Short mmCIF file of C-alpha atoms in Angstrom, two decimals:
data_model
loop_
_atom_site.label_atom_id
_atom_site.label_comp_id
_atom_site.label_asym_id
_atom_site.label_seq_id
_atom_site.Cartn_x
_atom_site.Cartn_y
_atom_site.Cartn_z
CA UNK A 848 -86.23 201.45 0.24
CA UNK A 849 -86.84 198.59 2.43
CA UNK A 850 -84.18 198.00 5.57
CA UNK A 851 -81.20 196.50 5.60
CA UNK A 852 -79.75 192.90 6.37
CA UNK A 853 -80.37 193.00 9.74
CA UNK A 854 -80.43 189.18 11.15
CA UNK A 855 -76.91 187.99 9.28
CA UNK A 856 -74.44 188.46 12.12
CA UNK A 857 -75.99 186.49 14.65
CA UNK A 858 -77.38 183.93 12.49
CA UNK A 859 -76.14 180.44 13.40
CA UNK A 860 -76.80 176.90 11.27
CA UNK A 861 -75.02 174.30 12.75
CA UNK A 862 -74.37 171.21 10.85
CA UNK A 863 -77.60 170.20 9.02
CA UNK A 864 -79.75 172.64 11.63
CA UNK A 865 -78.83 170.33 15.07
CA UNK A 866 -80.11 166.95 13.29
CA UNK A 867 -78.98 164.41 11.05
CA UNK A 868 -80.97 166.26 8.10
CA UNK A 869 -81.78 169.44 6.91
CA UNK A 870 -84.74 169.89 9.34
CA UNK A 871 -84.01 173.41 11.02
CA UNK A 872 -87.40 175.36 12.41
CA UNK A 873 -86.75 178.44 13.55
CA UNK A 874 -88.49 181.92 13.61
CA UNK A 875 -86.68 184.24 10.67
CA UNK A 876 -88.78 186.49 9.40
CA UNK A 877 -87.94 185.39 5.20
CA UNK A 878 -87.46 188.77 4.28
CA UNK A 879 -86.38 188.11 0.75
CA UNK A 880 -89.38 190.06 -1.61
CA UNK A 881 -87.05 191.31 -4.45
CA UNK A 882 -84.64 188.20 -4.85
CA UNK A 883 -81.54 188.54 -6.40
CA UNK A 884 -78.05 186.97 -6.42
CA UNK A 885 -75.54 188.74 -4.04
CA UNK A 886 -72.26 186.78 -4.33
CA UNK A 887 -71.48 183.15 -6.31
CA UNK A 888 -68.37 180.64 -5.65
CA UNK A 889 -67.88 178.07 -8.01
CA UNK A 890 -67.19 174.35 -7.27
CA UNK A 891 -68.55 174.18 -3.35
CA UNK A 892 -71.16 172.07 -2.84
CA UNK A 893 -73.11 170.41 -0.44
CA UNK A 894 -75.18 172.18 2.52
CA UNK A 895 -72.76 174.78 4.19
CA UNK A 896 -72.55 175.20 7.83
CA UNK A 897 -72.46 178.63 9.86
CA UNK A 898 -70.24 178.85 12.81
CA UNK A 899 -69.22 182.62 14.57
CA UNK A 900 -69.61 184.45 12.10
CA UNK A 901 -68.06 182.42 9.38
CA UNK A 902 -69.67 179.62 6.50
CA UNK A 903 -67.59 176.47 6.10
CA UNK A 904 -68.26 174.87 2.79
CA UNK A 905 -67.09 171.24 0.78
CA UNK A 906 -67.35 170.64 -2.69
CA UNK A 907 -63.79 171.06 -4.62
CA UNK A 908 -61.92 171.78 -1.65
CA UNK A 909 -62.93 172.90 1.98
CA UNK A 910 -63.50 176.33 2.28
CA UNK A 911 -64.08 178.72 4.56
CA UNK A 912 -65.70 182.09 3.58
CA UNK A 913 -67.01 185.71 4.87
CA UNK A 914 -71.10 184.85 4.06
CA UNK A 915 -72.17 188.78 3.79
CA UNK A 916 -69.84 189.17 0.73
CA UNK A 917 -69.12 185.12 -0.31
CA UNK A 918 -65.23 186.29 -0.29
CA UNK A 919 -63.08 182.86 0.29
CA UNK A 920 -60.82 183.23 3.24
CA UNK A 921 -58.92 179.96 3.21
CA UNK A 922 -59.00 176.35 1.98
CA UNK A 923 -58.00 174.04 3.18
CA UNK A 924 -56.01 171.96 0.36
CA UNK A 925 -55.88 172.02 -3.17
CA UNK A 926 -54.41 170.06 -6.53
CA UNK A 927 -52.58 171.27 -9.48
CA UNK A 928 -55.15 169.94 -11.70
CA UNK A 929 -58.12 171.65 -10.04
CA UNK A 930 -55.78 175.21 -9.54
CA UNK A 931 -55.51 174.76 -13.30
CA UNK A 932 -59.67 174.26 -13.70
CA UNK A 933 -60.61 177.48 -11.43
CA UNK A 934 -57.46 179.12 -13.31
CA UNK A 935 -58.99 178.94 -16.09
CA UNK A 936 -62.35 180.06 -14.54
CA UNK A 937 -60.86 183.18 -13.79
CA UNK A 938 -60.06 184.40 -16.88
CA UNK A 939 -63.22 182.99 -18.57
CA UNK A 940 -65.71 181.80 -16.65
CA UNK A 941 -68.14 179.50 -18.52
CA UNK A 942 -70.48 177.15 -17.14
CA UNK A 943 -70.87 173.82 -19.90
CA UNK A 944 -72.87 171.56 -18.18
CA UNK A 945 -69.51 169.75 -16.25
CA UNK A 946 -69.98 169.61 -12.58
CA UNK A 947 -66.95 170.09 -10.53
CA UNK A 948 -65.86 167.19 -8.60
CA UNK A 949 -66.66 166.44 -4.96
CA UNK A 950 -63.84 165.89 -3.10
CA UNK A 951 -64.84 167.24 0.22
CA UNK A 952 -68.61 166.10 1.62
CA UNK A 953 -70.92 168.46 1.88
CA UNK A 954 -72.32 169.63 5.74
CA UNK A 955 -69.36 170.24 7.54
CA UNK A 956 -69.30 169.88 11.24
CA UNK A 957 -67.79 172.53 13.22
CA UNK A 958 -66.83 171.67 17.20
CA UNK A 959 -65.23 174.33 19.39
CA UNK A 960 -62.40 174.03 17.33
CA UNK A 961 -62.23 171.97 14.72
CA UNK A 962 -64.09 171.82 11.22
CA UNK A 963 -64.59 167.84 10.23
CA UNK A 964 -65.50 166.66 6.77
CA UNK A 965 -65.78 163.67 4.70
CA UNK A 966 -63.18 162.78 2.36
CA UNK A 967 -65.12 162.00 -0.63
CA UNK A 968 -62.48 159.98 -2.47
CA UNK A 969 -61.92 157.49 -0.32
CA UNK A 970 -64.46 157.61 2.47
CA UNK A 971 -62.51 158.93 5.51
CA UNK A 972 -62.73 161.64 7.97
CA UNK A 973 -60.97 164.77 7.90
CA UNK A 974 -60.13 167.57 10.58
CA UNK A 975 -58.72 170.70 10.60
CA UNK A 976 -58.16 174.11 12.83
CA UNK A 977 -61.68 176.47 12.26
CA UNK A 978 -58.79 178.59 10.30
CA UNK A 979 -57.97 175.66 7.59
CA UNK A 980 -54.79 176.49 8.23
CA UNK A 981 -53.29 173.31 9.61
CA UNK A 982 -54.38 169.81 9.49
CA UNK A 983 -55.61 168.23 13.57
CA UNK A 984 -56.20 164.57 12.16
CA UNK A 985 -57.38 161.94 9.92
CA UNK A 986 -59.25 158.45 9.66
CA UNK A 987 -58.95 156.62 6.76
CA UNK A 988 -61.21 153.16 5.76
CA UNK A 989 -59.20 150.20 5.64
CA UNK A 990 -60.37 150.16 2.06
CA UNK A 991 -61.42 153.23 0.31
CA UNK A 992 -65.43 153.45 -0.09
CA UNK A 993 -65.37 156.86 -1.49
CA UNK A 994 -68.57 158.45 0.11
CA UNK A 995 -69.97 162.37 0.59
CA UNK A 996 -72.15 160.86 3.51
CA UNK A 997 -71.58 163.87 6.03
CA UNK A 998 -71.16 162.47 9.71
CA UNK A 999 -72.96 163.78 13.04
CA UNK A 1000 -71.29 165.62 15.60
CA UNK A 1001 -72.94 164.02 19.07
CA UNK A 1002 -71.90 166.99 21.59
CA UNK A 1003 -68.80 168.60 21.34
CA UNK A 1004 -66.98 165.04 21.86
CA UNK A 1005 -67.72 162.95 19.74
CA UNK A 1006 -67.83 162.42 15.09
CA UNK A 1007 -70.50 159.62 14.14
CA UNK A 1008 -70.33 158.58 10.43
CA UNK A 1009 -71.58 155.56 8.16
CA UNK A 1010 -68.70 153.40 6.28
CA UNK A 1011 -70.44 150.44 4.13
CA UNK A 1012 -72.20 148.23 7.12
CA UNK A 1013 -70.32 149.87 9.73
CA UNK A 1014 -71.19 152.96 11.98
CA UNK A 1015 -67.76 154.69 13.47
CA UNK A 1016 -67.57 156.98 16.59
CA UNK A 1017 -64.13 159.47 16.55
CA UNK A 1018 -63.01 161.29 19.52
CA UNK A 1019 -63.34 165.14 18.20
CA UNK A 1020 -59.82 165.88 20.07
CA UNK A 1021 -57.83 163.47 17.92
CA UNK A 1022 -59.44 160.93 15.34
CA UNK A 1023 -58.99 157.99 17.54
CA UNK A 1024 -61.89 155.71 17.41
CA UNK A 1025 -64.41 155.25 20.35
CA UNK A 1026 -66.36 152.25 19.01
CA UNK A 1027 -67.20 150.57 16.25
CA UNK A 1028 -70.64 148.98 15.38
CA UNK A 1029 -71.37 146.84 12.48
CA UNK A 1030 -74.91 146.03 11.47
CA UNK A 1031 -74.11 142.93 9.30
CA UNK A 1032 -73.27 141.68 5.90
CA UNK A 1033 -76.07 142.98 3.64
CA UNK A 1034 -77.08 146.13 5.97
CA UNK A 1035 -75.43 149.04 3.35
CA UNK A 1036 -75.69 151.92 5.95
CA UNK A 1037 -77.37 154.64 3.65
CA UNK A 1038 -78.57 157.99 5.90
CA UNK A 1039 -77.05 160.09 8.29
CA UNK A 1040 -76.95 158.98 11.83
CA UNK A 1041 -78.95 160.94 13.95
CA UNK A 1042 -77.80 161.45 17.87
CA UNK A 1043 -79.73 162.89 20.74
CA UNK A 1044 -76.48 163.50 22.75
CA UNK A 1045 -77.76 160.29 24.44
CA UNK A 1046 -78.04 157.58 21.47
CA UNK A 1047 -77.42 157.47 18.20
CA UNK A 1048 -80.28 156.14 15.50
CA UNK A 1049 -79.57 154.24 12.22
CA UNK A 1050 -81.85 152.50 10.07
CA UNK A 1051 -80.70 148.90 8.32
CA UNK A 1052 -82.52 146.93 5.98
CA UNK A 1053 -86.11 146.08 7.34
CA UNK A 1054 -84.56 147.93 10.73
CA UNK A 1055 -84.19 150.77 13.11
CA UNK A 1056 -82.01 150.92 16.09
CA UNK A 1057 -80.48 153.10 18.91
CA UNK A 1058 -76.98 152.37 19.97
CA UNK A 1059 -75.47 154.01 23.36
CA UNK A 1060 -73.34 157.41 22.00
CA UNK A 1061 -70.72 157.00 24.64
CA UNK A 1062 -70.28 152.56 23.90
CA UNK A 1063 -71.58 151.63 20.67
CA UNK A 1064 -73.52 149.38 22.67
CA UNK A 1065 -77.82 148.32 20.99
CA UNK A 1066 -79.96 150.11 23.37
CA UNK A 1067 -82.94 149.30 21.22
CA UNK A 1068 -83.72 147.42 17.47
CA UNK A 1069 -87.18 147.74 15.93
CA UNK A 1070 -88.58 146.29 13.08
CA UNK A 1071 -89.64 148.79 10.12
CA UNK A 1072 -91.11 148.69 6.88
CA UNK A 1073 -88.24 148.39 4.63
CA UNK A 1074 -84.74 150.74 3.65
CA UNK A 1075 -84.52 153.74 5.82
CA UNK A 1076 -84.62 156.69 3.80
CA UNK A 1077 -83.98 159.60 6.46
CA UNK A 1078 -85.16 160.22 9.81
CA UNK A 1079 -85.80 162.85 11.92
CA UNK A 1080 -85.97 164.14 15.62
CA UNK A 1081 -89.11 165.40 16.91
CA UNK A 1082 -87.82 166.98 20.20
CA UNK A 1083 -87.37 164.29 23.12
CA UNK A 1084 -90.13 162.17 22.28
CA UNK A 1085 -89.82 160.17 18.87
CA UNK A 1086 -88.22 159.45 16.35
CA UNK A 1087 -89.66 160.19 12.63
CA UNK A 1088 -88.72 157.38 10.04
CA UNK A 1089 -89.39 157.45 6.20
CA UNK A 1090 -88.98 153.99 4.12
CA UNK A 1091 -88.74 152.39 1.15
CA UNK A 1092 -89.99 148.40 0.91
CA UNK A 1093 -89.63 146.72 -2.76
CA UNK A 1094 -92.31 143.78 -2.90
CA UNK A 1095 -93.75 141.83 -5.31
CA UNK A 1096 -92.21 139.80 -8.31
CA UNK A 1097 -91.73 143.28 -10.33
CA UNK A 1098 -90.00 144.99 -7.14
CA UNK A 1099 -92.73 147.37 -6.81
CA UNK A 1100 -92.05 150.27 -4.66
CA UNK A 1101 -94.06 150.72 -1.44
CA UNK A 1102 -93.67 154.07 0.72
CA UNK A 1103 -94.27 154.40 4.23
CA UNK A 1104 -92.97 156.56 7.57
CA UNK A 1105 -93.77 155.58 11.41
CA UNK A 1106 -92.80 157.35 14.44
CA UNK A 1107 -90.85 155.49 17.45
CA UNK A 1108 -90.51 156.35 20.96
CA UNK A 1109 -86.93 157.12 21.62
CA UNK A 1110 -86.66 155.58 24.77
CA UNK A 1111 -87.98 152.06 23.77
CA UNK A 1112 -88.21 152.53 20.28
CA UNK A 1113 -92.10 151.51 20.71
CA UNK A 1114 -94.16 152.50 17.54
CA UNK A 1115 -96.31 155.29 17.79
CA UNK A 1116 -97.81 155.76 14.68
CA UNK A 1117 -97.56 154.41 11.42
CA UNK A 1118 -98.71 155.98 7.99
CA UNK A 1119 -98.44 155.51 4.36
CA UNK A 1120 -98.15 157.16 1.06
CA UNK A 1121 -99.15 156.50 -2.32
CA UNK A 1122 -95.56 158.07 -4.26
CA UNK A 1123 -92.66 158.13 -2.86
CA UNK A 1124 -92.17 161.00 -0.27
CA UNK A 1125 -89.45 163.85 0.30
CA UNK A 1126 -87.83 163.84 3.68
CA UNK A 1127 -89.98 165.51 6.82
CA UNK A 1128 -89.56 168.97 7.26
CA UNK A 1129 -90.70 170.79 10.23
CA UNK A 1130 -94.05 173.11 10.48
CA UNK A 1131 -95.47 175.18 13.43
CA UNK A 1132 -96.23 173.38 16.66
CA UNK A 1133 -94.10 170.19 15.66
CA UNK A 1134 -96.26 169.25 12.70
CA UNK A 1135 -94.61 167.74 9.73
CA UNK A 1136 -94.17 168.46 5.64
CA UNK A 1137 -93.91 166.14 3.34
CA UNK A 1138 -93.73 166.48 -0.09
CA UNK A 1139 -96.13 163.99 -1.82
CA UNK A 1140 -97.11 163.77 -5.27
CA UNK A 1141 -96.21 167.32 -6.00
CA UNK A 1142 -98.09 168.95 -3.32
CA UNK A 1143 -96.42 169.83 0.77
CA UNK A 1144 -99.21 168.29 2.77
CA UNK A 1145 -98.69 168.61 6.71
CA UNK A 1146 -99.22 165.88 9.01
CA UNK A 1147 -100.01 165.59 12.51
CA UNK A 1148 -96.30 164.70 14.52
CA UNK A 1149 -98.90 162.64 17.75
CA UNK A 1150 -101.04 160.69 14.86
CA UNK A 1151 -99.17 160.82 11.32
CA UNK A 1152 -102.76 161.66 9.96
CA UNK A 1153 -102.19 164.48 7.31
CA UNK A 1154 -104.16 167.41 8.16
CA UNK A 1155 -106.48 170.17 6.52
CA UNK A 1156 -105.31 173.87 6.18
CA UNK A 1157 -107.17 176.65 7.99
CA UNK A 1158 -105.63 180.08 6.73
CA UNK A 1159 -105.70 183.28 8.94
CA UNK A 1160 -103.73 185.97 7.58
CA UNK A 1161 -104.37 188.27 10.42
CA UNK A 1162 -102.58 185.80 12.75
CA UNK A 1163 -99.69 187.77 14.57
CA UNK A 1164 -97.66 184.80 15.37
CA UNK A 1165 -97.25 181.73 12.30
CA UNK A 1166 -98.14 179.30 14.24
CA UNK A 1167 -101.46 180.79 14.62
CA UNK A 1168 -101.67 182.05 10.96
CA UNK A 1169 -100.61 178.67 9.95
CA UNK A 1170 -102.81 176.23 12.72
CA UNK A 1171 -104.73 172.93 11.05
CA UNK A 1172 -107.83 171.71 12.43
CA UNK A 1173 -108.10 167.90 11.71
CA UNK A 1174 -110.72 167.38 8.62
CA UNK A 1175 -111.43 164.56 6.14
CA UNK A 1176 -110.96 167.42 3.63
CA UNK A 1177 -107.22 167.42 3.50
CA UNK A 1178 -105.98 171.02 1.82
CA UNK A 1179 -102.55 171.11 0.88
CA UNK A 1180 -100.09 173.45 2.40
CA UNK A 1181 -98.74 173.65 -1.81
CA UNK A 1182 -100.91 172.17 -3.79
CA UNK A 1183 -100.03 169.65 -6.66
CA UNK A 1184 -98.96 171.06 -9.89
CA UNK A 1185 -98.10 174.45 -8.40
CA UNK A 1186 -94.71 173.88 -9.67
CA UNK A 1187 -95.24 171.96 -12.51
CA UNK A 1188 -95.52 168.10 -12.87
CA UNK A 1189 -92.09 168.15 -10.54
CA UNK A 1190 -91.56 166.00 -6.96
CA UNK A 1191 -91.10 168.35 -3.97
CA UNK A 1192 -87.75 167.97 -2.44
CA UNK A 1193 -86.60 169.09 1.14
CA UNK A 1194 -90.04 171.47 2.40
CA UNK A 1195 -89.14 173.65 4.75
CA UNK A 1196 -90.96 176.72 6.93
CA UNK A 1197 -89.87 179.83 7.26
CA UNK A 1198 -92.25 181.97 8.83
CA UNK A 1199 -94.71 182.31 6.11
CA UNK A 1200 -92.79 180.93 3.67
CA UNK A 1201 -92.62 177.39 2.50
CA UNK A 1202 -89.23 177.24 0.96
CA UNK A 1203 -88.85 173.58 -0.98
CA UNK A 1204 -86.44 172.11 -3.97
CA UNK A 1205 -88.37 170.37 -7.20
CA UNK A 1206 -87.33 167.66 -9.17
CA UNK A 1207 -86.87 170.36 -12.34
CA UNK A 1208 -83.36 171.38 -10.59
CA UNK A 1209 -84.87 174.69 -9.28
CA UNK A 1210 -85.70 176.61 -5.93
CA UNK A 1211 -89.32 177.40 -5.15
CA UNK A 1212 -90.63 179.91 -2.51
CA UNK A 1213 -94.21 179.83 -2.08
CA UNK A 1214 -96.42 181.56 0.41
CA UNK A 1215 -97.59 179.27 2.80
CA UNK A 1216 -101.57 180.52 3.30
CA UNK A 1217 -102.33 181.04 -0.38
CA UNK A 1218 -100.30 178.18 -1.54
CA UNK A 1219 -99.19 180.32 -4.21
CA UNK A 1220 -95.39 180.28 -5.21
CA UNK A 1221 -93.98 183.71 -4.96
CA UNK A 1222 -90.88 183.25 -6.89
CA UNK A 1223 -88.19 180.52 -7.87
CA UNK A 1224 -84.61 180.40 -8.58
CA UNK A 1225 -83.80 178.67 -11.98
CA UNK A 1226 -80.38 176.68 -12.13
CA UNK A 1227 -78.39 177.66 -15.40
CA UNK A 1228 -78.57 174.20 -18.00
CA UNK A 1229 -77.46 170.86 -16.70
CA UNK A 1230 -76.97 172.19 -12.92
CA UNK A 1231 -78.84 170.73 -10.03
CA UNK A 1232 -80.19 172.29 -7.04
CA UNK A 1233 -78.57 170.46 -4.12
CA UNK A 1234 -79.31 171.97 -0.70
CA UNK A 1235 -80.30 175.06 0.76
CA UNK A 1236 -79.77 177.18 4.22
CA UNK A 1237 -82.18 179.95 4.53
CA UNK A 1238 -80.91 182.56 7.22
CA UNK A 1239 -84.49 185.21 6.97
CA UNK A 1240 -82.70 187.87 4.89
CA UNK A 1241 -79.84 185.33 3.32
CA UNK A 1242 -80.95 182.09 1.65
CA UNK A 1243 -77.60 179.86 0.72
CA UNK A 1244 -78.29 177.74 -2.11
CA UNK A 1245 -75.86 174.75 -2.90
CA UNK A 1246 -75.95 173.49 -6.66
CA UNK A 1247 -73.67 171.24 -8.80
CA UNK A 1248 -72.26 174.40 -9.95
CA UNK A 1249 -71.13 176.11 -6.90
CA UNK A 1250 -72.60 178.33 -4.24
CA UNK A 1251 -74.78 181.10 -4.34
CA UNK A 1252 -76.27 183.66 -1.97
CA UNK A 1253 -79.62 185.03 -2.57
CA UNK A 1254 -81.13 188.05 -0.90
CA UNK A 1255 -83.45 190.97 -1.18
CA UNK A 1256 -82.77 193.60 -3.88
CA UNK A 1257 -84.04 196.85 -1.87
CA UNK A 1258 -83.95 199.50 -3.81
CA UNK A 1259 -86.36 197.28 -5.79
CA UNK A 1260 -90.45 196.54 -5.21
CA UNK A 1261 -91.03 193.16 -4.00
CA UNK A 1262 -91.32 190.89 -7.38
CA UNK A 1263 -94.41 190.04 -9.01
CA UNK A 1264 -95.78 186.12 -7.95
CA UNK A 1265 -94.23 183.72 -9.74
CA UNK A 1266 -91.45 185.67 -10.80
CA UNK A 1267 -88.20 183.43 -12.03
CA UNK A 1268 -84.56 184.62 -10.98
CA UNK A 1269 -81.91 183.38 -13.97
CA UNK A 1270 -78.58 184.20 -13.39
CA UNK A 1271 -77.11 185.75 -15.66
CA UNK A 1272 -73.09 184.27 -14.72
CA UNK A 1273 -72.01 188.21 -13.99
CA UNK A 1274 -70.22 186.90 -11.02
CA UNK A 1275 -68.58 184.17 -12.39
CA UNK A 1276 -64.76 185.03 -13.18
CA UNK A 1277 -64.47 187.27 -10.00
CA UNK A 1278 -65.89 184.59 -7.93
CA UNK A 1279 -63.12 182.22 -9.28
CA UNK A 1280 -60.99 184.74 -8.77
CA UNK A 1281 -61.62 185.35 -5.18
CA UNK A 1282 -61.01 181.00 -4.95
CA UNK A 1283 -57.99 181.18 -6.66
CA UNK A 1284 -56.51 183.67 -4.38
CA UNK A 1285 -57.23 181.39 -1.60
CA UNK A 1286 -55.73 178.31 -3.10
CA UNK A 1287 -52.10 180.61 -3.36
CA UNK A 1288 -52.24 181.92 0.29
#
């Protein structure tokens, strides 16, 4: 019998890992070998967020829940119709292929004391007490834009968020607004803001710019190849930008990410890609994953070169298992086709694990010197994977169906490579259960 969950307690993921994306490194040991499913609640969705102790969840309603046993502590608001819905769930749980609605954004941030969400039906901002148990304040659009965008906390003073054109800075301590900035008819706003603490980055059309957190005010605008699709923070040196450009007569699709200097937003490297990309995750010593053409390929973070694989499974520390040496013969860190003819979505590290989404729906973990997947988590019909949060013995998987926590069946040998978890919807009706008894407190 292997030990325990060990790690849990002290295990922290702030809203999207500290950045505007889900692009977390850390050092967890992923000690999930025998995966199974521990606990299931249906109709949250969207990354969750871990806070003292506690996971705070949207999807349905905004919930707040024990994560060692998944049991729902409160919500924050419900309606008849949807009491009715996980009523019925309760007494007969079935999944059919219906996703539950999204009322609350996924990703919620937590401040000292305040959880703050998205409205999804209407665009605005919502805040309660870390207990759900009273409301602090709202925003609301002057006309609805219903949106699951999450916002950025910058600090412990201040909510950033996207509405149409516009970017919007709250006060955390009561939903009045700091500043406004508005990047111009035509300029959709479609990622995350990211924020140093310093300045906040947003991408427009054929754009990227800094604005001062504590003004609103441009500290910097930079051309860029086309539509930001994400960025990403590499420490306190640069900023990593992926893009989309349509050109030609038949709107072809070119794909392409550069790096810019956060203090100037002066162009440090440039690079391109021949499908379209997954966001950047994070490897050892800064390096970056991208998902391209069904393989994770890392790339140097000072040259935006991609870079070929040397294994060493003797290493002690991953960073030294998991060093590249620069070669013209690039080895993937997955290669192509090791999940099937599927894009990779969302690669991350963990330890020795390369932990990454597909296009098929499912969850793939794969080993990251052999390239080999170890095992994958298979959505029941017509669900989606969404987002995950690994935590080294916990991995937190958000689908269109609800929430589930994975971890490591120990009185069980570590599965055989390439092994599929199903589930097999034991869970279900005591899972809605344990929601409905939080929608009467």
């Amino acid at each position: 019998m292997r030990a325990g969950v060990t790690s849990h307690h002290s295990f922290e993921w702030p809203q999207y890992g500290g950045n505007s994306e889900h692009r977390y490194v850390h050092r967890y040991r992923d000690r999930i070998l025998a995966p199974k499913v521990l606990w299931f609640v249906p109709g949250l969705a969207g990354q969750p967020t871990l806070a003292g102790g506690e996971l705070y969840s949207g999807g349905v309603t905004l919930a707040r829940l024990e994560p060692l046993s998944g049991e729902v502590l409160d919500v924050a608001h419900s309606g008849s119709a949807l009491r009715e819905r996980v009523e019925g769930l309760a007494t007969d749980f079935e999944w059919d292929g219906e996703a539950f609605p999204c009322l609350i954004g996924g990703a919620p941030a937590i401040s000292r004391d305040l959880v703050i969400a998205r409205d999804a039906l209407d665009g605005g901002i919502v805040a309660f007490n870390r207990q759900l148990a009273w409301p602090a304040w709202e925003w609301r659009p002057n006309a609805p834009a219903p949106s699951a965008r999450p916002g950025c906390l910058v600090g412990d003073d201040l909510f950033v968020f996207t509405s149409g054109t516009q970017v919007v800075a709250l006060w955390v301590a009561d939903g009045r607004e700091a500043w406004r900035f508005d990047a111009g008819k035509g300029n959709e706003l479609e990622m995350v803001p990211a924020s140093d603490g310093r300045l906040v980055y947003l991408g427009t059309k054929g754009w990227f710019q800094a604005v001062e957190a504590a003004t609103g005010e441009t500290a910097w605008r930079e051309p860029v190849g086309g539509n930001t699709k994400s960025c990403l923070l590499l420490a306190d040196r640069a900023i990593v930008v992926t893009e989309r450009v349509e050109e030609g007569a038949a709107n072809s699709l070119r794909h392409g990410a550069c790096a810019l200097g956060l203090a100037r937003g002066t162009q440090l490297w440039r690079t391109s890609f021949d499908e379209s990309p997954s966001d950047p995750g994070l490897g050892s010593g800064g390096r970056l994953l991208w998902g391209v053409g069904g393989a994770i390929v890392l790339y140097s973070s000072e040259s935006g070169k991609p870079e070929g694989a040397r294994s060493s499974p003797d290493a002690a520390d991953p960073a030294d298992a998991l060093g590249y040496a620069g070669s013209s013969a690039v080895t993937p860190l997955v290669p192509a086709g090791a999940v099937g003819n599927h894009r990779i979505l969302s690669p991350t590290l963990v330890e020795r694990s390369v932990v990454f989404g597909g296009s098929d729906g499912n969850l793939h973990v794969a080993d990251a010197l052999s390239g080999a997947v170890r095992w994958s988590f298979r959505m029941p019909l017509g669900f989606e994977l969404q987002d995950f949060v690994h935590a080294g013995d916990l991995l937190f998987v958000a689908t269109s169906l609800g929430l589930f926590c994975l971890g490591d069946a120990r009185d069980q040998p570590p599965a055989a490579p390439g092994f599929v978890l199903e589930w097999s919807g034991e869970e279900g009706e005591t899972a809605a259960m344990s929601l409905l008894k939080a929608f009467d407190r």
